[in-house]
Structure formats: structure tokens, C-alpha cells
Amino acid sequence: MTTIRSLTSRLQRVPLTRPWAADVTSVGIIATHVVRSDGGEGWGFSWSPQIGAPAVQSLLQHDIAPASVGRSAVPGEAWQSLWEHLHEAGGGGITTIALAGLDLALWDAEARAADTSVSRLIGCRRERVRAYGSGVNLHYPLEELLAQVQRWIDAGFDAVKIKVGKPDLSEDIERVAAVRALLGPDRALMIDANQRWDLDRATTSIDALSRFDLAWIEEPLRADDLIGHTELARRIDVPIAVGENLHTVHRFADFLRAGAAQIVQPNIVRVGGITPLLRIAGLAAAHGVALHPHLLPELSGQLALTLPDTAFEPLVEDVEDAGFGALGALADPSPVTVADGFLTENEHQGLGIRFSPVLGDEAGRDLTT
């Protein structure tokens, strides 16, 4: 049996070209490297935009690395037992984010050993996937927001997503109306409240905004409010999208069973990597619910090519100037290209995601055990 011989990591911060907020000017990357007993190597990463990156690396160093050495290096085989080992520190959140660093590296190593990409190893179901323009833009003045939307139109996107949740609902209405007018009737428009509303405010706001033909409302309530989302789904006609802040297969199952979400958006790192993402995809398909992976297009795009065929085509989120390739953070050419509203893969081995140590490198500590 091929086993895990060692795990190392490097913590670094990658500056953002367009800050997501006054205090979010970079994202934290914990680049991981696994070596197998057969000499095979793989590279992965954990990710946290602003909070918790040092804690993630500490968990990797003190708990995941020593517990993983000697376990199976076959992708997925050790995931559940390691999750159970970490459960005392929490079933999801920092624990699953840290587990992704190992899981992604193991998938990368397996594909590299087979001289192929991870998507081909899993099995591609499509050659390209639609992408939509997205941005962290609630703080943009209206003129700047419209300029961003125009860039997405010029780039060939037929779907875009903007932030809502201004203190004054009239300002949200003005902004969404202006964006819809610029998009015209034939492009899809999604809105994201980033958990800013309570149930009554969400009901009122969505009632007022639904006339702008919304494809979905994302995170209208606190992310873990299952009862609230279930009730909101009963009250409104706009599909509800959740998932970027749900961290386990079990929590996705809760939302799907309750009918609290019509779209799920797992972040592959936050749920713990590719292994649980594939389980969530199976759940979504079984419930007839769309799955659009959250953020990280270099990773999400590859997995979207492999998702089960359902009535809903997966969409990949392309946040403006936030992809690792666009930020100059990758040591190799990007494994994907987004052009004319579609994401396609470029030739590469494994995941094709290895980080250059030159941007914001915090030097990390050797996690080899």
C-alpha cells in the first residue's frame, strides 16, 4: 500500500489587485507538499482570505501531519478517519480548511503518478463550463459598479453577480435596477447579500428586488440558519443559493433535506477538499439541486468539468482580478483559461496549482514528521 511519507507547508499572503474591503487587501495561502512512500509528490493548498491562515497552518503542523504519516496515500481513503481525529477541534471550519491542504495534495500526487490531470483522473463530463463575472463590490460607488459590469459584458460573460445589503433598501434597488438596465434582458443577474439580513428584512428586500429577474439570491441570512432559510424558501420565488460557508457534507445534507436551498455552492477548500466535494455533488444531484462551486476558478473550474450531468449546468465564479493566475501567484502557467464566458482547461499534470514563494512569503515551518 502506498502511504503518506511526509507533509510540508508554506504560509504566504497574496496581495489582491482589488481589495475586497478596507481590511481585506490580501488572501492567505497555505501551500502544501506531500511525499508518498513510493516517491510520488503532490502539491495542494489551504486558503483563507483574511482570518485564520496561521491557525490552519498550525493545525496542519501539530495535528494533521503527524496523524497522516503512514496512512493510505490513495485520495479519499484517509479523509474520514482524519476528520474524525480532528473533530474535537470542530467538525468544520479551520479543521476542514486544513484537511483540504492534504486532500488536494494527495489528488495532485495521484494524477501526477498517472501522468494526467485530476479532472481526467476523476473523469471529465464536459470540455468547457460557463463562467460568470463576480466581484466584491458592495463598497463600490454606482458608477464604479456599472463600469465593472460593463467589463464583464465586454469579456463575453452572459451572467454576473453583484453584492447587495446596503443599510437603505432604496440604494440596493437603485443599484440592481441600474445593473439590470445595463445587462439587458438576456443576461442572467445574481445577487449576494453575504448574510446581511434577518428573515423579515430578507423577505422585504427580495420582494422589492425580484422584479429585476434574479437568477438567485445568495446567502440572504446567517449561513447556518437552517430554519430561517427553510421559511424564506417558502415565502419567496427567487431561488436561494447557499454553501460557501457550510463546511461539511452533513450540513449540506441538512439544507437539502429541508428544502432550504435550491442551489448549493460548496467552496472546495472550506469543505475539506475534492473528496467531500464529490460527495456533496452526489447529494445535490440526488436532490435535483444545482451545484455551482464557490470561487477559486483554477480549482473549481477543473472540478466543474467532472460534475454529474443534471438538469442544471454548473457555473464557475470568476471574481474580477482575484484568480491566482491573475494575481501572479502561480509558479506555473494557469491550468485553466476563462474567455468569452467559458472556462476551459489547459494542458497540465495533477491540479497544476503550485504557488510561487515570492509574493508575501511568510516562510512557514517544515511540517515533515
Short mmCIF file of C-alpha atoms in Angstrom, two decimals:
data_model
loop_
_atom_site.label_atom_id
_atom_site.label_comp_id
_atom_site.label_asym_id
_atom_site.label_seq_id
_atom_site.Cartn_x
_atom_site.Cartn_y
_atom_site.Cartn_z
CA MET A 1 0.00 0.00 0.00
CA THR A 2 1.28 3.45 -0.90
CA THR A 3 1.32 5.64 2.19
CA ILE A 4 1.99 9.24 3.15
CA ARG A 5 5.65 9.75 3.99
CA SER A 6 5.70 13.47 4.77
CA LEU A 7 3.72 16.70 4.61
CA THR A 8 5.21 20.19 4.45
CA SER A 9 3.64 23.61 4.10
CA ARG A 10 4.40 27.27 3.48
CA LEU A 11 2.23 30.16 4.66
CA GLN A 12 2.09 33.25 2.46
CA ARG A 13 -0.18 36.17 1.71
CA VAL A 14 -1.07 37.08 -1.86
CA PRO A 15 -1.92 40.79 -2.38
CA LEU A 16 -5.25 41.50 -4.06
CA THR A 17 -5.33 43.85 -7.04
CA ARG A 18 -8.81 45.00 -6.00
CA PRO A 19 -9.22 44.96 -2.19
CA TRP A 20 -12.39 43.23 -1.01
CA ALA A 21 -12.68 45.67 1.89
CA ALA A 22 -10.51 48.19 3.70
CA ASP A 23 -9.06 45.38 5.82
CA VAL A 24 -9.04 42.66 3.12
CA THR A 25 -6.15 43.56 0.84
CA SER A 26 -4.65 40.08 0.50
CA VAL A 27 -5.57 36.41 0.84
CA GLY A 28 -3.84 33.78 2.92
CA ILE A 29 -2.46 30.70 1.18
CA ILE A 30 -1.01 27.68 2.93
CA ALA A 31 0.78 25.83 0.13
CA THR A 32 1.20 22.12 0.90
CA HIS A 33 3.54 19.44 -0.42
CA VAL A 34 3.08 15.72 0.18
CA VAL A 35 5.59 12.94 -0.48
CA ARG A 36 4.38 9.35 -0.77
CA SER A 37 6.17 6.16 0.19
CA ASP A 38 6.67 5.37 -3.50
CA GLY A 39 8.43 8.71 -4.04
CA GLY A 40 5.43 10.37 -5.71
CA GLU A 41 4.86 14.03 -4.90
CA GLY A 42 1.83 16.28 -4.88
CA TRP A 43 1.07 19.94 -4.27
CA GLY A 44 -2.08 21.37 -2.77
CA PHE A 45 -3.19 24.30 -0.66
CA SER A 46 -5.47 25.60 2.04
CA TRP A 47 -6.92 29.11 1.76
CA SER A 48 -8.46 31.75 3.99
CA PRO A 49 -8.92 35.31 2.75
CA GLN A 50 -8.34 37.23 5.97
CA ILE A 51 -8.92 35.24 9.16
CA GLY A 52 -7.30 32.07 10.41
CA ALA A 53 -4.49 31.23 7.98
CA PRO A 54 -1.85 30.88 10.75
CA ALA A 55 -4.29 28.70 12.72
CA VAL A 56 -4.79 26.49 9.66
CA GLN A 57 -1.06 26.04 9.28
CA SER A 58 -0.71 25.28 12.99
CA LEU A 59 -3.35 22.58 12.71
CA LEU A 60 -1.51 21.11 9.75
CA GLN A 61 1.76 21.17 11.63
CA HIS A 62 0.69 19.90 15.02
CA ASP A 63 -2.18 17.55 14.21
CA ILE A 64 -2.66 16.63 10.56
CA ALA A 65 0.96 15.97 9.61
CA PRO A 66 1.75 13.58 12.46
CA ALA A 67 -1.61 11.85 12.14
CA SER A 68 -1.36 11.42 8.36
CA VAL A 69 2.09 9.86 8.07
CA GLY A 70 1.78 6.15 7.39
CA ARG A 71 -1.86 6.34 6.29
CA SER A 72 -3.02 5.49 2.79
CA ALA A 73 -1.98 7.99 0.12
CA VAL A 74 -4.86 6.96 -2.14
CA PRO A 75 -7.10 10.05 -2.49
CA GLY A 76 -10.08 9.85 -0.17
CA GLU A 77 -9.09 6.76 1.78
CA ALA A 78 -7.75 8.56 4.85
CA TRP A 79 -10.08 11.56 4.76
CA GLN A 80 -12.85 10.30 7.06
CA SER A 81 -10.54 8.91 9.73
CA LEU A 82 -8.52 12.14 9.77
CA TRP A 83 -11.72 14.20 10.02
CA GLU A 84 -12.78 12.09 12.97
CA HIS A 85 -9.33 12.56 14.51
CA LEU A 86 -9.71 16.35 14.26
CA HIS A 87 -13.35 16.50 15.29
CA GLU A 88 -12.56 17.55 18.85
CA ALA A 89 -11.39 20.88 17.37
CA GLY A 90 -14.62 21.27 15.41
CA GLY A 91 -16.42 19.37 12.69
CA GLY A 92 -15.85 22.12 10.15
CA GLY A 93 -14.20 25.47 9.63
CA ILE A 94 -10.49 25.56 10.36
CA THR A 95 -10.40 21.75 10.58
CA THR A 96 -11.85 21.16 7.12
CA ILE A 97 -9.92 24.06 5.59
CA ALA A 98 -6.71 22.48 6.88
CA LEU A 99 -7.73 19.00 5.71
CA ALA A 100 -8.10 20.40 2.18
CA GLY A 101 -4.38 21.12 2.11
CA LEU A 102 -3.63 17.41 2.43
CA ASP A 103 -6.55 16.17 0.33
CA LEU A 104 -5.70 18.38 -2.66
CA ALA A 105 -2.02 17.37 -2.49
CA LEU A 106 -2.98 13.67 -2.48
CA TRP A 107 -5.22 14.07 -5.53
CA ASP A 108 -2.45 16.02 -7.24
CA ALA A 109 0.09 13.28 -6.46
CA GLU A 110 -2.22 10.54 -7.73
CA ALA A 111 -2.84 12.32 -11.02
CA ARG A 112 0.85 13.14 -11.49
CA ALA A 113 1.75 9.50 -10.89
CA ALA A 114 -0.68 8.59 -13.69
CA ASP A 115 0.74 11.36 -15.94
CA THR A 116 -2.64 13.04 -16.22
CA SER A 117 -4.73 15.85 -14.75
CA VAL A 118 -7.03 15.49 -11.76
CA SER A 119 -10.08 16.16 -13.93
CA ARG A 120 -9.16 13.33 -16.28
CA LEU A 121 -8.38 11.08 -13.32
CA ILE A 122 -11.89 11.68 -11.95
CA GLY A 123 -13.47 11.68 -15.41
CA CYS A 124 -14.40 14.74 -17.44
CA ARG A 125 -18.05 15.04 -18.42
CA ARG A 126 -17.70 18.23 -20.46
CA GLU A 127 -14.97 20.12 -22.32
CA ARG A 128 -15.89 23.55 -21.04
CA VAL A 129 -18.08 25.15 -18.40
CA ARG A 130 -19.83 28.50 -18.25
CA ALA A 131 -18.30 31.15 -16.03
CA TYR A 132 -19.93 34.22 -14.55
CA GLY A 133 -18.46 37.57 -13.65
CA SER A 134 -18.39 38.28 -9.95
CA GLY A 135 -16.96 40.91 -7.66
CA VAL A 136 -16.75 42.05 -4.07
CA ASN A 137 -18.34 45.36 -4.89
CA LEU A 138 -20.84 46.48 -2.25
CA HIS A 139 -18.45 49.31 -1.36
CA TYR A 140 -18.15 50.47 -5.00
CA PRO A 141 -19.91 53.71 -5.94
CA LEU A 142 -22.63 53.07 -8.52
CA GLU A 143 -20.51 54.41 -11.38
CA GLU A 144 -17.66 52.04 -10.49
CA LEU A 145 -20.07 49.11 -10.16
CA LEU A 146 -21.51 49.78 -13.62
CA ALA A 147 -18.01 50.08 -15.07
CA GLN A 148 -17.22 46.63 -13.64
CA VAL A 149 -20.41 45.16 -15.11
CA GLN A 150 -19.51 46.66 -18.47
CA ARG A 151 -16.11 44.95 -18.30
CA TRP A 152 -17.88 41.64 -17.75
CA ILE A 153 -20.15 42.28 -20.70
CA ASP A 154 -17.16 43.18 -22.88
CA ALA A 155 -15.41 39.98 -21.74
CA GLY A 156 -18.31 37.89 -23.00
CA PHE A 157 -19.98 36.84 -19.75
CA ASP A 158 -23.69 36.16 -20.07
CA ALA A 159 -24.21 36.06 -16.29
CA VAL A 160 -22.96 38.34 -13.49
CA LYS A 161 -23.28 38.60 -9.72
CA ILE A 162 -23.23 41.70 -7.56
CA LYS A 163 -23.43 42.37 -3.83
CA VAL A 164 -26.48 43.75 -2.07
CA GLY A 165 -27.20 44.59 1.55
CA LYS A 166 -26.93 48.37 1.82
CA PRO A 167 -28.45 49.78 5.04
CA ASP A 168 -31.07 51.59 2.93
CA LEU A 169 -33.06 49.23 0.71
CA SER A 170 -33.69 52.05 -1.78
CA GLU A 171 -29.96 52.09 -2.56
CA ASP A 172 -30.00 48.34 -3.30
CA ILE A 173 -32.97 48.87 -5.58
CA GLU A 174 -31.21 51.71 -7.41
CA ARG A 175 -28.04 49.65 -7.92
CA VAL A 176 -29.77 46.45 -9.03
CA ALA A 177 -32.06 48.39 -11.38
CA ALA A 178 -29.07 50.13 -12.98
CA VAL A 179 -27.18 46.84 -13.41
CA ARG A 180 -30.23 45.12 -14.94
CA ALA A 181 -30.69 48.02 -17.36
CA LEU A 182 -27.05 47.76 -18.44
CA LEU A 183 -27.20 43.96 -18.79
CA GLY A 184 -30.42 43.98 -20.79
CA PRO A 185 -32.99 41.19 -20.59
CA ASP A 186 -30.91 38.33 -21.96
CA ARG A 187 -28.08 38.11 -19.41
CA ALA A 188 -28.50 36.47 -16.02
CA LEU A 189 -28.22 38.56 -12.86
CA MET A 190 -27.49 37.10 -9.44
CA ILE A 191 -27.30 38.96 -6.12
CA ASP A 192 -25.38 38.11 -2.96
CA ALA A 193 -26.32 39.51 0.47
CA ASN A 194 -23.39 37.88 2.32
CA GLN A 195 -25.55 37.05 5.38
CA ARG A 196 -26.52 40.69 5.99
CA TRP A 197 -30.28 40.23 6.51
CA ASP A 198 -32.60 38.68 9.05
CA LEU A 199 -35.70 36.81 7.89
CA ASP A 200 -38.07 39.77 7.74
CA ARG A 201 -35.53 42.08 6.07
CA ALA A 202 -34.71 39.34 3.56
CA THR A 203 -38.37 38.85 2.73
CA THR A 204 -38.94 42.57 2.22
CA SER A 205 -35.74 43.09 0.24
CA ILE A 206 -36.22 40.12 -2.09
CA ASP A 207 -39.84 41.08 -2.72
CA ALA A 208 -38.61 44.53 -3.79
CA LEU A 209 -35.71 43.22 -5.91
CA SER A 210 -37.33 40.20 -7.55
CA ARG A 211 -38.81 42.32 -10.33
CA PHE A 212 -35.31 42.58 -11.81
CA ASP A 213 -35.44 38.92 -12.90
CA LEU A 214 -32.93 37.44 -10.47
CA ALA A 215 -31.35 34.04 -11.11
CA TRP A 216 -30.70 33.59 -7.39
CA ILE A 217 -30.27 35.30 -4.04
CA GLU A 218 -27.10 34.15 -2.28
CA GLU A 219 -26.68 33.90 1.50
CA PRO A 220 -29.64 36.12 2.40
CA LEU A 221 -29.45 35.02 6.07
CA ARG A 222 -26.82 33.88 8.53
CA ALA A 223 -25.19 30.94 6.80
CA ASP A 224 -26.05 28.32 9.42
CA ASP A 225 -29.69 29.41 9.88
CA LEU A 226 -31.39 26.29 8.56
CA ILE A 227 -34.82 27.12 9.94
CA GLY A 228 -34.68 30.67 8.58
CA HIS A 229 -33.67 29.58 5.07
CA THR A 230 -36.38 26.93 5.07
CA GLU A 231 -39.01 29.54 5.95
CA LEU A 232 -37.60 32.07 3.47
CA ALA A 233 -37.77 29.49 0.68
CA ARG A 234 -41.48 29.15 1.47
CA ARG A 235 -42.01 32.91 1.28
CA ILE A 236 -40.17 33.86 -1.91
CA ASP A 237 -39.97 32.77 -5.55
CA VAL A 238 -36.31 33.63 -6.13
CA PRO A 239 -34.04 30.55 -5.78
CA ILE A 240 -31.85 30.57 -2.66
CA ALA A 241 -28.14 29.76 -3.01
CA VAL A 242 -26.03 28.77 0.00
CA GLY A 243 -22.87 26.83 0.66
CA GLU A 244 -19.72 28.92 0.69
CA ASN A 245 -19.93 28.95 4.50
CA LEU A 246 -21.21 25.42 5.03
CA HIS A 247 -18.28 23.21 5.92
CA THR A 248 -19.40 19.58 5.96
CA VAL A 249 -21.28 17.07 3.84
CA HIS A 250 -23.65 16.66 6.79
CA ARG A 251 -24.64 20.32 6.83
CA PHE A 252 -25.29 20.31 3.08
CA ALA A 253 -27.49 17.25 3.61
CA ASP A 254 -29.46 19.14 6.28
CA PHE A 255 -30.17 22.06 3.94
CA LEU A 256 -31.07 19.81 1.02
CA ARG A 257 -33.43 17.61 3.05
CA ALA A 258 -35.18 20.71 4.42
CA GLY A 259 -35.64 22.32 1.00
CA ALA A 260 -33.76 25.34 2.35
CA ALA A 261 -31.65 25.83 -0.79
CA GLN A 262 -32.30 25.43 -4.50
CA ILE A 263 -28.62 25.96 -5.35
CA VAL A 264 -25.56 24.82 -3.39
CA GLN A 265 -22.16 26.47 -3.68
CA PRO A 266 -19.53 24.47 -1.81
CA ASN A 267 -16.11 26.05 -1.54
CA ILE A 268 -13.80 23.12 -2.27
CA VAL A 269 -11.22 24.22 0.31
CA ARG A 270 -13.69 25.04 3.07
CA VAL A 271 -15.43 21.66 2.84
CA GLY A 272 -12.12 19.81 3.09
CA GLY A 273 -11.05 19.20 -0.48
CA ILE A 274 -12.07 17.21 -3.53
CA THR A 275 -13.07 14.10 -1.58
CA PRO A 276 -16.02 15.70 0.27
CA LEU A 277 -16.85 17.91 -2.73
CA LEU A 278 -17.60 14.80 -4.78
CA ARG A 279 -19.91 13.54 -2.02
CA ILE A 280 -21.73 16.89 -1.92
CA ALA A 281 -22.11 16.77 -5.71
CA GLY A 282 -23.75 13.37 -5.37
CA LEU A 283 -26.16 14.72 -2.76
CA ALA A 284 -27.06 17.72 -4.91
CA ALA A 285 -27.70 15.51 -7.94
CA ALA A 286 -29.88 13.16 -5.85
CA HIS A 287 -32.00 16.11 -4.67
CA GLY A 288 -32.23 17.67 -8.15
CA VAL A 289 -30.42 20.80 -6.98
CA ALA A 290 -27.89 22.84 -8.95
CA LEU A 291 -24.27 22.91 -7.75
CA HIS A 292 -22.07 25.87 -8.65
CA PRO A 293 -18.71 25.71 -6.83
CA HIS A 294 -17.68 28.83 -4.97
CA LEU A 295 -14.72 30.98 -6.01
CA LEU A 296 -11.17 29.63 -6.75
CA PRO A 297 -11.71 29.18 -10.52
CA GLU A 298 -8.36 27.43 -11.10
CA LEU A 299 -9.59 24.67 -8.80
CA SER A 300 -13.38 24.92 -9.07
CA GLY A 301 -13.27 25.04 -12.85
CA GLN A 302 -11.42 21.73 -13.07
CA LEU A 303 -13.92 20.04 -10.77
CA ALA A 304 -16.90 21.58 -12.58
CA LEU A 305 -15.78 19.71 -15.69
CA THR A 306 -16.30 16.45 -13.79
CA LEU A 307 -19.62 17.10 -12.03
CA PRO A 308 -22.55 14.76 -12.70
CA ASP A 309 -24.86 15.64 -15.56
CA THR A 310 -28.13 17.02 -14.19
CA ALA A 311 -30.81 19.42 -15.38
CA PHE A 312 -28.57 22.25 -14.17
CA GLU A 313 -25.32 23.17 -15.88
CA PRO A 314 -22.56 24.02 -13.35
CA LEU A 315 -21.31 27.60 -13.34
CA VAL A 316 -17.87 28.74 -12.25
CA GLU A 317 -17.39 32.01 -10.36
CA ASP A 318 -14.70 34.31 -11.75
CA VAL A 319 -14.15 37.18 -9.31
CA GLU A 320 -12.52 40.07 -11.15
CA ASP A 321 -8.74 40.16 -10.72
CA ALA A 322 -8.84 37.53 -7.95
CA GLY A 323 -7.78 34.32 -9.70
CA PHE A 324 -4.39 33.02 -8.64
CA GLY A 325 -3.08 33.35 -12.17
CA ALA A 326 -4.29 36.93 -12.49
CA LEU A 327 -2.61 37.75 -9.17
CA GLY A 328 0.71 36.34 -10.37
CA ALA A 329 0.74 33.82 -7.52
CA LEU A 330 1.37 30.64 -9.53
CA ALA A 331 4.77 29.12 -10.22
CA ASP A 332 3.47 27.53 -13.45
CA PRO A 333 1.05 28.67 -16.18
CA SER A 334 -2.57 28.61 -15.03
CA PRO A 335 -4.29 25.24 -15.52
CA VAL A 336 -7.42 26.99 -16.84
CA THR A 337 -8.40 29.81 -19.16
CA VAL A 338 -11.53 31.93 -18.85
CA ALA A 339 -12.52 33.58 -22.13
CA ASP A 340 -15.77 34.58 -23.81
CA GLY A 341 -17.77 33.49 -20.78
CA PHE A 342 -16.40 29.93 -20.63
CA LEU A 343 -13.71 28.15 -18.66
CA THR A 344 -11.54 25.55 -20.37
CA GLU A 345 -8.58 23.52 -19.16
CA ASN A 346 -5.03 23.96 -20.34
CA GLU A 347 -2.67 21.00 -20.57
CA HIS A 348 -1.16 20.24 -17.16
CA GLN A 349 -0.44 17.47 -14.71
CA GLY A 350 -2.27 16.98 -11.43
CA LEU A 351 -4.05 20.13 -10.36
CA GLY A 352 -1.44 22.34 -11.98
CA ILE A 353 -1.56 24.67 -8.98
CA ARG A 354 1.79 25.35 -7.36
CA PHE A 355 2.43 28.68 -5.68
CA SER A 356 5.40 30.92 -6.22
CA PRO A 357 7.06 31.75 -2.89
CA VAL A 358 7.96 35.29 -3.91
CA LEU A 359 4.68 37.08 -3.06
CA GLY A 360 4.17 37.71 0.62
CA ASP A 361 6.01 34.54 1.65
CA GLU A 362 5.92 34.09 5.40
CA ALA A 363 8.43 31.22 5.13
CA GLY A 364 6.22 28.80 7.06
CA ARG A 365 7.62 25.94 9.05
CA ASP A 366 8.64 22.48 7.91
CA LEU A 367 5.84 20.07 8.76
CA THR A 368 7.75 16.92 7.92
CA THR A 369 7.43 14.29 10.61
#
